[in-house]
Coordinates of C-alpha atoms and ligand atoms in Angstrom, one line a residue:
M1 CA 205.2 53.0 95.2
H2 CA 203.2 52.2 98.0
S3 CA 200.3 49.2 97.4
K4 CA 197.3 48.9 99.5
Q5 CA 195.7 45.3 100.3
V6 CA 192.3 44.8 99.5
K7 CA 191.0 42.2 102.3
K8 CA 187.4 43.4 102.2
I9 CA 185.4 44.8 99.0
V10 CA 182.1 46.4 99.7
I11 CA 179.5 46.4 96.7
V12 CA 177.2 49.3 96.5
G13 CA 174.2 48.2 94.7
G14 CA 172.1 44.9 93.9
G15 CA 171.4 45.4 90.3
T16 CA 172.9 43.6 87.2
A17 CA 176.2 45.2 87.9
G18 CA 176.4 44.7 91.9
W19 CA 175.7 41.0 91.4
M20 CA 177.8 40.2 88.4
A21 CA 180.5 42.0 90.4
A22 CA 179.6 40.2 93.7
A23 CA 179.7 36.5 91.8
M24 CA 182.8 37.3 89.8
L25 CA 184.6 38.4 92.9
A26 CA 183.1 35.5 94.6
C27 CA 184.4 33.2 91.9
R28 CA 187.9 34.4 91.7
Y29 CA 189.0 35.0 95.0
S30 CA 188.8 32.6 98.0
R31 CA 186.6 33.6 100.9
E32 CA 189.5 33.4 103.5
D33 CA 191.4 36.0 101.3
L34 CA 188.6 38.3 100.6
A35 CA 185.6 39.2 102.4
I36 CA 182.8 40.8 100.0
Q37 CA 179.4 42.1 101.4
L38 CA 176.6 44.0 99.3
V39 CA 174.3 46.6 100.3
E40 CA 171.2 47.0 98.4
S41 CA 168.3 48.8 99.2
D42 CA 164.6 47.6 98.6
A43 CA 163.4 51.0 98.7
I44 CA 165.3 52.0 95.2
A45 CA 164.5 50.0 92.3
T46 CA 167.2 48.8 89.9
V47 CA 166.6 50.3 86.5
G48 CA 165.2 46.8 85.6
V49 CA 166.0 47.1 81.7
G50 CA 168.9 45.3 80.2
E51 CA 167.9 42.2 78.8
A52 CA 170.1 41.7 75.7
T53 CA 173.5 40.8 75.8
V54 CA 176.7 40.1 73.6
P55 CA 178.4 37.0 73.3
G56 CA 181.5 37.8 76.3
I57 CA 178.5 36.5 78.5
I58 CA 178.8 32.9 77.4
Q59 CA 182.5 32.6 78.1
L60 CA 181.5 34.2 81.7
H61 CA 179.0 31.6 82.6
Q62 CA 181.6 28.9 81.5
H63 CA 184.2 30.7 83.9
L64 CA 181.3 30.8 86.6
G65 CA 180.7 26.9 86.5
I66 CA 177.0 28.0 85.4
K67 CA 175.1 25.6 83.3
E68 CA 173.4 26.6 80.3
S69 CA 169.9 24.9 80.8
E70 CA 169.7 26.2 84.5
F71 CA 170.2 29.9 83.7
V72 CA 168.2 29.7 80.6
S73 CA 165.4 28.3 82.5
A74 CA 165.8 30.8 85.6
T75 CA 166.0 33.6 83.7
N76 CA 163.0 33.1 80.5
A77 CA 166.3 33.6 78.1
T78 CA 166.2 33.1 74.6
F79 CA 169.3 33.0 72.3
K80 CA 170.7 35.8 70.5
L81 CA 172.2 35.2 67.2
G82 CA 172.7 39.5 66.4
I83 CA 170.7 42.3 65.8
E84 CA 168.4 42.7 62.8
F85 CA 168.6 46.8 61.7
K86 CA 165.4 48.1 60.0
N87 CA 164.8 51.4 58.6
W88 CA 168.6 52.6 59.8
S89 CA 170.1 53.2 56.2
Q90 CA 167.1 54.1 54.9
L91 CA 163.0 53.8 55.0
G92 CA 162.8 50.2 53.9
A93 CA 166.1 48.6 53.8
T94 CA 167.1 45.9 56.4
F95 CA 170.3 44.5 57.4
F96 CA 171.7 42.5 60.3
H97 CA 174.7 42.4 62.9
P98 CA 175.6 38.7 63.4
F99 CA 178.4 37.7 65.8
A100 CA 180.4 36.3 63.2
K101 CA 182.6 36.7 60.4
Y102 CA 181.5 36.3 56.8
G103 CA 182.6 33.5 54.6
A104 CA 186.0 32.0 55.0
P105 CA 189.4 33.2 53.5
I106 CA 189.9 32.8 49.9
A107 CA 193.2 32.1 48.6
G108 CA 194.5 33.1 52.2
Q109 CA 192.6 36.7 51.4
A110 CA 189.9 37.9 54.0
F111 CA 186.5 37.1 52.6
F112 CA 185.6 40.7 52.9
D113 CA 188.0 41.7 50.4
C114 CA 187.5 39.0 48.0
W115 CA 183.5 39.8 48.3
L116 CA 184.3 43.4 47.7
R117 CA 186.3 42.6 44.3
L118 CA 183.5 40.1 43.2
K119 CA 180.7 42.9 43.8
Q120 CA 182.8 44.9 41.7
A121 CA 182.8 42.9 39.1
G122 CA 179.2 42.7 39.2
Y123 CA 178.5 39.5 41.6
T124 CA 175.3 40.3 43.1
A125 CA 175.2 37.9 46.2
K126 CA 174.9 39.7 49.0
L127 CA 177.6 39.7 51.9
D128 CA 174.6 38.1 54.3
E129 CA 174.5 34.9 52.2
F130 CA 177.7 34.6 53.3
S131 CA 176.9 33.8 57.0
L132 CA 175.3 31.2 58.7
S133 CA 174.2 32.8 61.8
I134 CA 172.1 35.4 59.6
A135 CA 170.7 32.2 57.6
L136 CA 169.8 30.6 60.6
A137 CA 168.0 34.0 62.4
K138 CA 166.0 34.6 58.9
A139 CA 164.9 31.4 59.6
N140 CA 163.7 31.5 63.1
K141 CA 166.4 28.5 63.8
F142 CA 168.8 28.2 66.4
V143 CA 171.5 25.5 67.1
Q144 CA 174.9 26.1 69.6
P145 CA 177.9 26.6 67.0
D146 CA 180.3 23.4 67.4
D147 CA 183.4 24.3 69.5
N148 CA 185.6 21.6 67.6
A149 CA 184.3 23.1 64.2
T150 CA 187.1 23.6 61.6
N151 CA 185.3 25.0 59.0
Q152 CA 184.9 28.9 59.3
L153 CA 181.5 28.6 57.8
A154 CA 180.3 27.1 60.9
M155 CA 182.0 29.3 63.1
F156 CA 179.9 31.5 65.2
G157 CA 179.0 33.4 68.5
Y158 CA 175.8 33.9 70.2
A159 CA 174.3 35.5 73.1
Y160 CA 171.2 35.8 75.3
H161 CA 168.1 37.8 76.0
F162 CA 167.3 37.7 79.5
D163 CA 165.3 38.8 82.6
A164 CA 167.3 41.3 84.3
T165 CA 165.4 41.1 87.3
L166 CA 166.0 37.1 87.3
Y167 CA 169.4 37.3 86.4
A168 CA 170.0 39.6 89.6
K169 CA 168.5 36.9 91.6
F170 CA 169.6 33.9 89.9
L171 CA 173.5 35.7 90.4
R172 CA 172.6 36.8 94.0
A173 CA 171.8 32.8 94.4
Y174 CA 175.4 32.1 93.3
A175 CA 177.2 34.8 95.0
E176 CA 175.6 34.2 98.3
Q177 CA 176.3 30.3 97.9
R178 CA 180.3 31.7 98.0
G179 CA 180.3 33.4 100.5
V180 CA 178.8 36.7 99.8
Q181 CA 177.4 38.8 102.6
R182 CA 174.1 40.8 101.5
T183 CA 172.6 43.4 103.3
E184 CA 169.4 45.3 102.6
G185 CA 169.4 49.1 103.7
L186 CA 169.4 52.7 102.1
I187 CA 172.6 54.1 102.2
T188 CA 172.3 57.4 103.6
Q189 CA 175.9 58.8 103.9
T190 CA 179.5 58.2 102.8
Y191 CA 182.2 59.1 105.0
L192 CA 185.5 59.6 103.8
Q193 CA 189.1 59.9 105.4
A194 CA 191.5 62.6 105.4
D195 CA 192.9 61.3 102.5
G196 CA 190.1 61.2 100.2
N197 CA 189.6 57.5 100.1
I198 CA 186.1 55.9 101.6
E199 CA 186.1 55.1 104.8
C200 CA 182.5 53.6 105.3
V201 CA 179.1 53.9 104.3
E202 CA 176.0 54.5 106.9
L203 CA 172.7 53.1 106.4
A204 CA 169.3 54.8 107.4
S205 CA 169.8 52.2 110.5
G206 CA 172.7 53.8 111.7
E207 CA 174.8 50.9 110.8
K208 CA 178.4 51.6 109.5
I209 CA 180.0 49.4 106.8
A210 CA 183.6 49.8 106.2
G211 CA 185.6 48.2 103.6
D212 CA 189.3 48.5 101.4
L213 CA 187.7 48.7 98.3
F214 CA 184.4 50.1 97.3
F215 CA 182.6 48.7 93.9
D216 CA 180.1 51.3 93.2
C217 CA 177.1 49.6 91.3
S218 CA 174.6 52.2 92.6
G219 CA 173.0 52.8 89.0
F220 CA 173.1 56.3 87.2
R221 CA 173.5 58.2 90.3
G222 CA 177.0 57.0 91.2
L223 CA 176.2 57.3 94.6
L224 CA 180.2 57.0 95.8
I225 CA 181.9 57.9 92.6
E226 CA 180.0 61.0 91.6
E227 CA 178.3 62.0 94.9
A228 CA 180.6 61.3 97.2
L229 CA 184.2 61.4 95.6
Q230 CA 182.6 64.2 92.6
T231 CA 184.6 62.4 90.2
G232 CA 183.1 63.8 87.1
Y233 CA 181.5 62.7 84.0
Q234 CA 182.8 63.3 79.8
D235 CA 179.5 64.0 78.4
W236 CA 178.7 62.8 74.7
S237 CA 175.3 63.8 74.0
H238 CA 176.7 66.0 71.0
W239 CA 177.8 62.7 69.4
L240 CA 175.0 60.8 71.0
P241 CA 171.9 63.0 71.7
C242 CA 169.1 60.0 72.5
N243 CA 168.5 60.9 76.0
K244 CA 165.3 58.6 77.0
A245 CA 164.0 55.6 76.7
V246 CA 159.9 54.5 77.1
A247 CA 160.3 50.7 78.0
V248 CA 157.1 48.4 78.3
Q249 CA 156.6 44.6 78.4
T250 CA 154.2 43.2 75.9
I251 CA 152.8 39.6 75.5
N252 CA 154.6 37.0 73.5
E253 CA 152.1 35.8 70.9
K254 CA 154.7 33.9 68.5
P255 CA 157.4 31.8 68.9
P256 CA 160.4 33.8 70.0
T257 CA 163.1 35.2 67.5
P258 CA 166.8 34.2 68.0
Y259 CA 167.9 37.8 67.5
T260 CA 167.0 41.4 68.7
R261 CA 165.3 43.7 66.6
S262 CA 166.0 47.5 66.3
T263 CA 164.0 49.8 64.2
A264 CA 164.9 53.4 63.2
L265 CA 162.1 55.7 64.2
A266 CA 161.6 59.3 63.5
A267 CA 163.3 60.7 66.7
G268 CA 165.6 57.5 67.9
W269 CA 164.9 53.6 67.5
Q270 CA 163.0 51.0 69.2
W271 CA 164.4 47.9 70.5
T272 CA 162.4 44.3 70.3
I273 CA 163.8 41.7 72.9
P274 CA 162.1 38.4 73.0
L275 CA 162.0 36.2 75.9
Q276 CA 160.4 33.0 76.6
N277 CA 157.3 34.2 78.1
R278 CA 157.2 38.1 76.9
I279 CA 158.7 40.6 74.8
G280 CA 160.6 43.7 75.8
N281 CA 160.1 46.8 74.1
G282 CA 161.3 50.2 74.2
Y283 CA 162.1 53.4 72.3
V284 CA 165.1 55.0 72.7
F285 CA 164.7 59.0 71.7
C286 CA 166.1 62.4 72.1
D287 CA 163.6 64.7 73.7
R288 CA 164.5 67.5 71.8
Y289 CA 162.4 66.0 68.6
I290 CA 159.8 64.4 70.5
S291 CA 158.1 64.7 73.8
D292 CA 157.5 61.8 76.1
D293 CA 154.0 61.5 75.6
E294 CA 154.2 61.2 71.9
A295 CA 157.2 58.6 72.3
I296 CA 154.9 56.6 74.5
A297 CA 152.0 57.1 72.0
T298 CA 154.4 56.0 69.1
L299 CA 156.1 53.1 70.9
T300 CA 152.3 51.9 72.2
R301 CA 151.0 52.2 68.8
N302 CA 154.2 50.0 67.4
V303 CA 154.1 47.3 69.7
E304 CA 150.5 46.0 68.7
R305 CA 150.2 43.3 71.0
E306 CA 148.7 43.2 74.8
M307 CA 151.1 45.4 77.3
L308 CA 151.7 43.6 80.5
T309 CA 153.0 46.8 82.2
E310 CA 152.7 50.4 82.1
P311 CA 154.9 52.3 79.8
R312 CA 158.0 53.7 81.9
V313 CA 160.2 56.5 80.8
I314 CA 163.8 56.7 82.0
G315 CA 166.1 59.2 81.2
F316 CA 170.1 59.2 80.8
N317 CA 173.1 61.0 79.4
A318 CA 175.8 59.2 77.4
G319 CA 179.3 59.5 78.3
V320 CA 181.8 58.3 80.7
R321 CA 182.9 59.0 84.4
N322 CA 186.0 60.9 84.2
K323 CA 187.9 58.1 86.2
F324 CA 186.3 54.8 86.5
W325 CA 188.5 53.8 89.5
N326 CA 188.7 57.0 91.9
K327 CA 190.4 56.5 94.9
N328 CA 189.3 53.1 96.6
C329 CA 186.3 52.8 94.5
V330 CA 185.5 51.3 91.3
A331 CA 182.3 52.2 89.2
I332 CA 180.5 49.4 87.3
G333 CA 177.5 49.1 85.5
L334 CA 175.6 52.9 84.9
A335 CA 177.2 54.4 87.9
S336 CA 180.8 54.5 85.4
G337 CA 178.8 55.6 82.5
F338 CA 176.1 54.9 79.4
I339 CA 176.3 54.1 75.7
E340 CA 172.6 53.6 74.7
P341 CA 171.7 49.8 74.2
L342 CA 172.0 49.9 70.4
E343 CA 174.6 47.3 70.6
S344 CA 174.1 45.6 74.0
T345 CA 177.2 47.0 75.1
S346 CA 176.4 47.4 79.0
I347 CA 176.0 44.1 80.4
S348 CA 179.2 43.3 78.9
L349 CA 181.3 46.4 79.9
I350 CA 180.2 45.6 83.5
Q351 CA 181.7 42.2 83.0
T352 CA 185.1 43.6 81.3
G353 CA 185.0 46.1 84.3
V354 CA 185.2 43.5 86.6
E355 CA 187.8 41.8 84.9
K356 CA 189.9 44.5 84.5
I357 CA 190.0 45.3 88.3
M358 CA 190.7 41.3 88.8
D359 CA 193.4 41.6 86.0
A360 CA 195.1 44.7 87.8
M361 CA 194.7 42.9 91.6
P362 CA 196.1 39.1 90.9
A363 CA 197.4 39.5 94.8
L364 CA 194.5 41.1 95.9
E365 CA 196.5 44.6 96.4
Y366 CA 196.9 48.0 94.1
S367 CA 198.9 51.1 93.9
E368 CA 198.6 54.4 91.9
N369 CA 200.0 53.0 89.0
T370 CA 197.5 49.9 88.8
I371 CA 194.4 52.7 89.1
A372 CA 196.1 54.6 85.9
S373 CA 196.7 52.1 84.0
T374 CA 193.1 50.4 84.6
N375 CA 191.6 53.9 83.9
S376 CA 193.0 54.2 80.7
L377 CA 192.2 50.9 79.5
N378 CA 188.4 51.3 80.6
Q379 CA 188.5 55.1 78.9
Q380 CA 189.5 53.3 75.7
E381 CA 187.2 50.8 75.5
Y382 CA 184.1 52.8 76.1
E383 CA 185.5 55.1 73.4
R384 CA 185.8 52.3 70.7
I385 CA 182.0 51.5 71.5
R386 CA 181.1 55.3 71.1
D387 CA 182.6 55.4 68.0
F388 CA 181.0 52.3 66.9
I389 CA 177.6 53.5 68.0
V390 CA 177.9 57.0 66.4
L391 CA 178.4 55.4 63.2
H392 CA 175.1 54.0 63.1
Y393 CA 173.5 57.7 63.0
K394 CA 176.4 59.3 61.1
A395 CA 176.1 56.8 58.1
S396 CA 172.1 56.8 57.6
A397 CA 171.2 58.1 54.5
R398 CA 167.5 59.0 56.3
E399 CA 166.1 62.6 55.6
D400 CA 162.6 62.4 56.6
S401 CA 162.8 63.8 59.9
A402 CA 165.0 66.6 61.7
F403 CA 166.5 64.3 64.0
W404 CA 167.9 62.2 61.1
R405 CA 169.1 65.1 59.3
D406 CA 170.8 66.5 62.1
V407 CA 172.9 63.2 63.0
R408 CA 174.0 63.0 59.5
E409 CA 175.4 66.6 59.4
M410 CA 177.1 66.2 63.1
D411 CA 180.6 66.2 63.8
I412 CA 182.3 63.0 65.3
P413 CA 185.1 62.1 67.0
T414 CA 188.5 62.5 65.1
T415 CA 188.8 58.5 65.9
L416 CA 185.7 57.4 64.3
Q417 CA 186.4 59.8 61.4
N418 CA 190.0 58.2 60.8
K419 CA 188.6 55.1 60.5
M420 CA 185.6 55.6 58.4
S421 CA 188.8 57.5 56.0
A422 CA 191.0 54.6 56.2
Y423 CA 188.1 52.0 55.5
L424 CA 186.6 54.3 52.3
K425 CA 189.9 54.9 50.9
D426 CA 191.0 51.1 50.5
A427 CA 189.2 48.9 53.0
T428 CA 191.7 49.5 55.9
F429 CA 190.6 48.6 59.0
L430 CA 191.8 50.5 61.4
D431 CA 192.5 48.9 65.4
Y432 CA 193.2 51.2 68.2
G433 CA 193.1 48.5 70.9
Q434 CA 190.5 47.7 72.9
E435 CA 188.2 47.1 70.4
S436 CA 184.9 45.5 71.9
F437 CA 183.8 45.5 67.7
K438 CA 186.1 43.8 65.3
D439 CA 186.5 43.9 61.7
A440 CA 183.6 42.1 60.8
S441 CA 181.3 44.3 62.8
W442 CA 182.5 47.2 60.8
Q443 CA 182.2 45.1 57.9
T444 CA 178.4 44.9 58.8
M445 CA 177.6 48.4 59.4
Y446 CA 179.7 50.1 56.3
N447 CA 178.0 47.2 53.8
G448 CA 174.3 47.7 56.0
F449 CA 175.0 51.7 55.2
N450 CA 176.0 50.7 51.5
L451 CA 179.5 52.4 52.0
Y452 CA 182.1 50.9 50.1
P453 CA 185.8 51.6 49.6
Q454 CA 187.1 54.2 46.4
I455 CA 189.9 51.2 45.6
P456 CA 189.1 47.9 46.1
P457 CA 191.8 46.0 48.2
S458 CA 195.2 45.6 46.4
N459 CA 195.7 42.4 48.0
V460 CA 192.4 41.0 46.1
A461 CA 193.3 42.8 42.9
D462 CA 194.7 39.6 41.2
L463 CA 192.9 37.1 41.8
D464 CA 190.9 35.5 39.4
V465 CA 187.0 36.6 39.5
Q466 CA 185.5 33.3 37.9
Q467 CA 187.6 31.2 40.6
L468 CA 186.7 33.1 43.1
M469 CA 183.1 33.2 42.6
L470 CA 183.2 29.2 42.2
V471 CA 184.4 28.9 45.9
A472 CA 182.0 31.5 47.1
E473 CA 178.7 29.7 45.4
K474 CA 180.3 26.9 47.3
M475 CA 180.1 28.6 50.7
R476 CA 176.5 29.6 49.9
A477 CA 175.4 26.5 49.2
A478 CA 177.0 25.0 52.5
I479 CA 175.4 27.6 54.3
Q480 CA 172.2 26.6 52.9
A481 CA 172.3 23.0 53.6
G482 CA 173.7 23.9 57.6
V483 CA 170.5 25.9 58.0
A484 CA 168.5 23.0 56.6
H485 CA 169.3 20.6 59.4
A486 CA 169.1 23.0 62.4
P487 CA 166.1 22.8 64.8
S488 CA 163.6 25.9 65.2
H489 CA 164.8 28.6 67.9
A490 CA 161.3 27.4 69.9
E491 CA 162.3 23.6 69.3
F492 CA 165.7 24.6 70.9
L493 CA 164.7 26.2 73.6
S494 CA 162.0 23.0 74.6
T495 CA 164.6 20.6 73.8
L496 CA 167.2 22.3 76.5
A497 CA 164.4 22.4 79.0
D498 CA 164.2 18.4 78.7
G499 CA 168.0 18.2 79.3
K500 CA 168.8 17.0 75.7
F501 CA 171.6 19.1 75.1
Ligands
FAD601 C1 166.8 51.9 78.7 C2 167.9 51.0 78.7 C3 168.0 49.9 78.2 C4 168.9 49.0 78.4 N1 169.1 47.9 77.4 C5 170.5 47.2 77.6 C6 170.6 45.9 77.2 O1 169.5 45.3 76.2 N2 171.7 45.5 77.2 C7 172.7 45.6 77.8 O2 173.7 45.4 78.1 N3 172.6 46.5 78.5 C8 171.2 48.0 78.7 N4 171.0 48.4 79.4 C9 172.1 48.7 80.8 C10 171.6 48.0 82.1 O3 170.4 48.0 81.8 C11 172.7 47.9 83.0 O4 173.9 48.4 82.7 C12 172.5 47.1 83.9 O5 171.1 47.2 84.5 C13 173.1 47.5 85.2 O6 172.5 48.6 86.1 P1 172.9 48.8 87.3 O7 173.2 47.4 88.0 O8 174.3 49.5 87.2 O9 172.2 49.9 88.2 P2 170.5 49.7 88.6 O10 169.8 48.6 87.8 O11 169.9 50.6 88.7 O12 171.0 49.0 90.5 C14 171.6 50.0 91.4 C15 171.4 49.6 92.7 O13 171.8 50.3 93.6 C16 171.0 50.3 94.6 N5 171.0 51.6 95.1 C17 171.0 52.9 94.6 N6 171.1 53.7 95.7 C18 171.3 53.1 97.0 C19 171.6 53.6 98.5 N7 171.3 54.8 98.6 N8 171.3 52.6 99.2 C20 171.2 51.3 98.6 N9 171.5 50.8 97.5 C21 171.1 51.7 97.0 C22 169.6 49.9 94.1 O14 168.5 49.4 95.2 C23 169.9 48.9 92.9 O15 170.3 47.4 94.1 C24 170.4 49.2 79.3 C25 169.8 50.7 79.9 C26 168.7 51.2 80.1 C27 168.4 52.7 80.7

């Protein structure tokens, strides 16, 4: 099949997506082989939110050769061990989603299965008590995991909270040092070739910028992928009805927590994201159940602290672009689709999106087959994340507002239905491939929402309960001892700034 050479990539947009793409491409390809030009407009602001991440970003930074202490100081970052979910399963209930597995296998069997067996036999220790990262988070402590650890109890992942604007600036410096050319200007026109591929974009100044491959990082509007190529959008709002967020920054009166907080409210949920110098807050809501003014009033009331910015309402529509890669245009970031930020997946999708393109083009050429297989992977990845997020609503037992009653009753995707049925039957975790959230994350949710299988897993049915309990208790004690030695999150941040880590 005829393949196309890529000698120049034009990136449209200079938000988190545009500069992440620029940095990753500049690190991967030599400037002799590939020219990269990024166009952004000072007249169009970036979305300005997007401050919580998942652990993939650690590997990304290692790959880019970014020093953690420099990044943390440049972006006012804090560390993130996971997310605390308040009032999700019911009012007053809390659970924590760590970036880690629980416990360690016992007698060769998965810890979760053993714990289910113990729970069934009357053991009262909570699943949370078998996670070092949850114990650290509860104690407001942080320490990096030991990369050489052989004890599974000491293995956990972490991520960051950071200032999105500062992050884009940080990556811009990185990318420009590696040859990325930045052009400031408002794109007013996109020209297509006769075969439907993009020929060039035109700026208000009249300058035309041509390329072989275009990355549309222009945000929700999808300047190239939608406005020029009319790719179409799969609307998932019947599964994910939240369609707006109001965001506000407040002062940080207390030491930052090493985790994000997500608090379920009457018509959605509120995020609390601690940075070193301030807190990012937002209420993600569905405007069928609450007006913008009511959402602003609720958030303003809940944050309690002095506000540093005016509350700002942002609209969105859950779903994914019909094609991630259409003709010679790839959509990255908000231009490619959006799943609400409940599990901080958008920045991760930028990373995996660019990785997919680079994996598909090791020699900087592509064919129709490359496009089709990359699109299929992207669609699957989005659907898997969608299902995981939908579970957060479907599994809730809340009945105190119309919003919660409706999401409990809604139809869910068949793929999610199958996963829930397999788990509830006998603790089987289905894996459809391209799963961003592994078994431990599903265990967190099922346990957090008090969902347990009808039949205990058969692989642990014959294990001796007393023996299991002895081993489990040793794990619990080891975790508590591990936490006792860890520094507070604030101490860790200041020691990192002093260059001692
Ligand atoms: C409420 C909310 C909360 C979120 N929270 C999180 C989170 O906690 N974690 C997470 O991972 N993600 C989160 N996200 C998603 C995250 O914000 C985005 O994935 C990320 O910021 C990438 O945005 P972007 O770069 O695609 O678009 P934008 O930030 O919108 O950037 C678009 C760029 O395109 C340029 N542009 C547009 N039109 C033109 C034009 N005509 N000419 C020239 N340039 C143009 C603009 O100047 C800008 O530089 C959140 C999103 C929302 C809406």
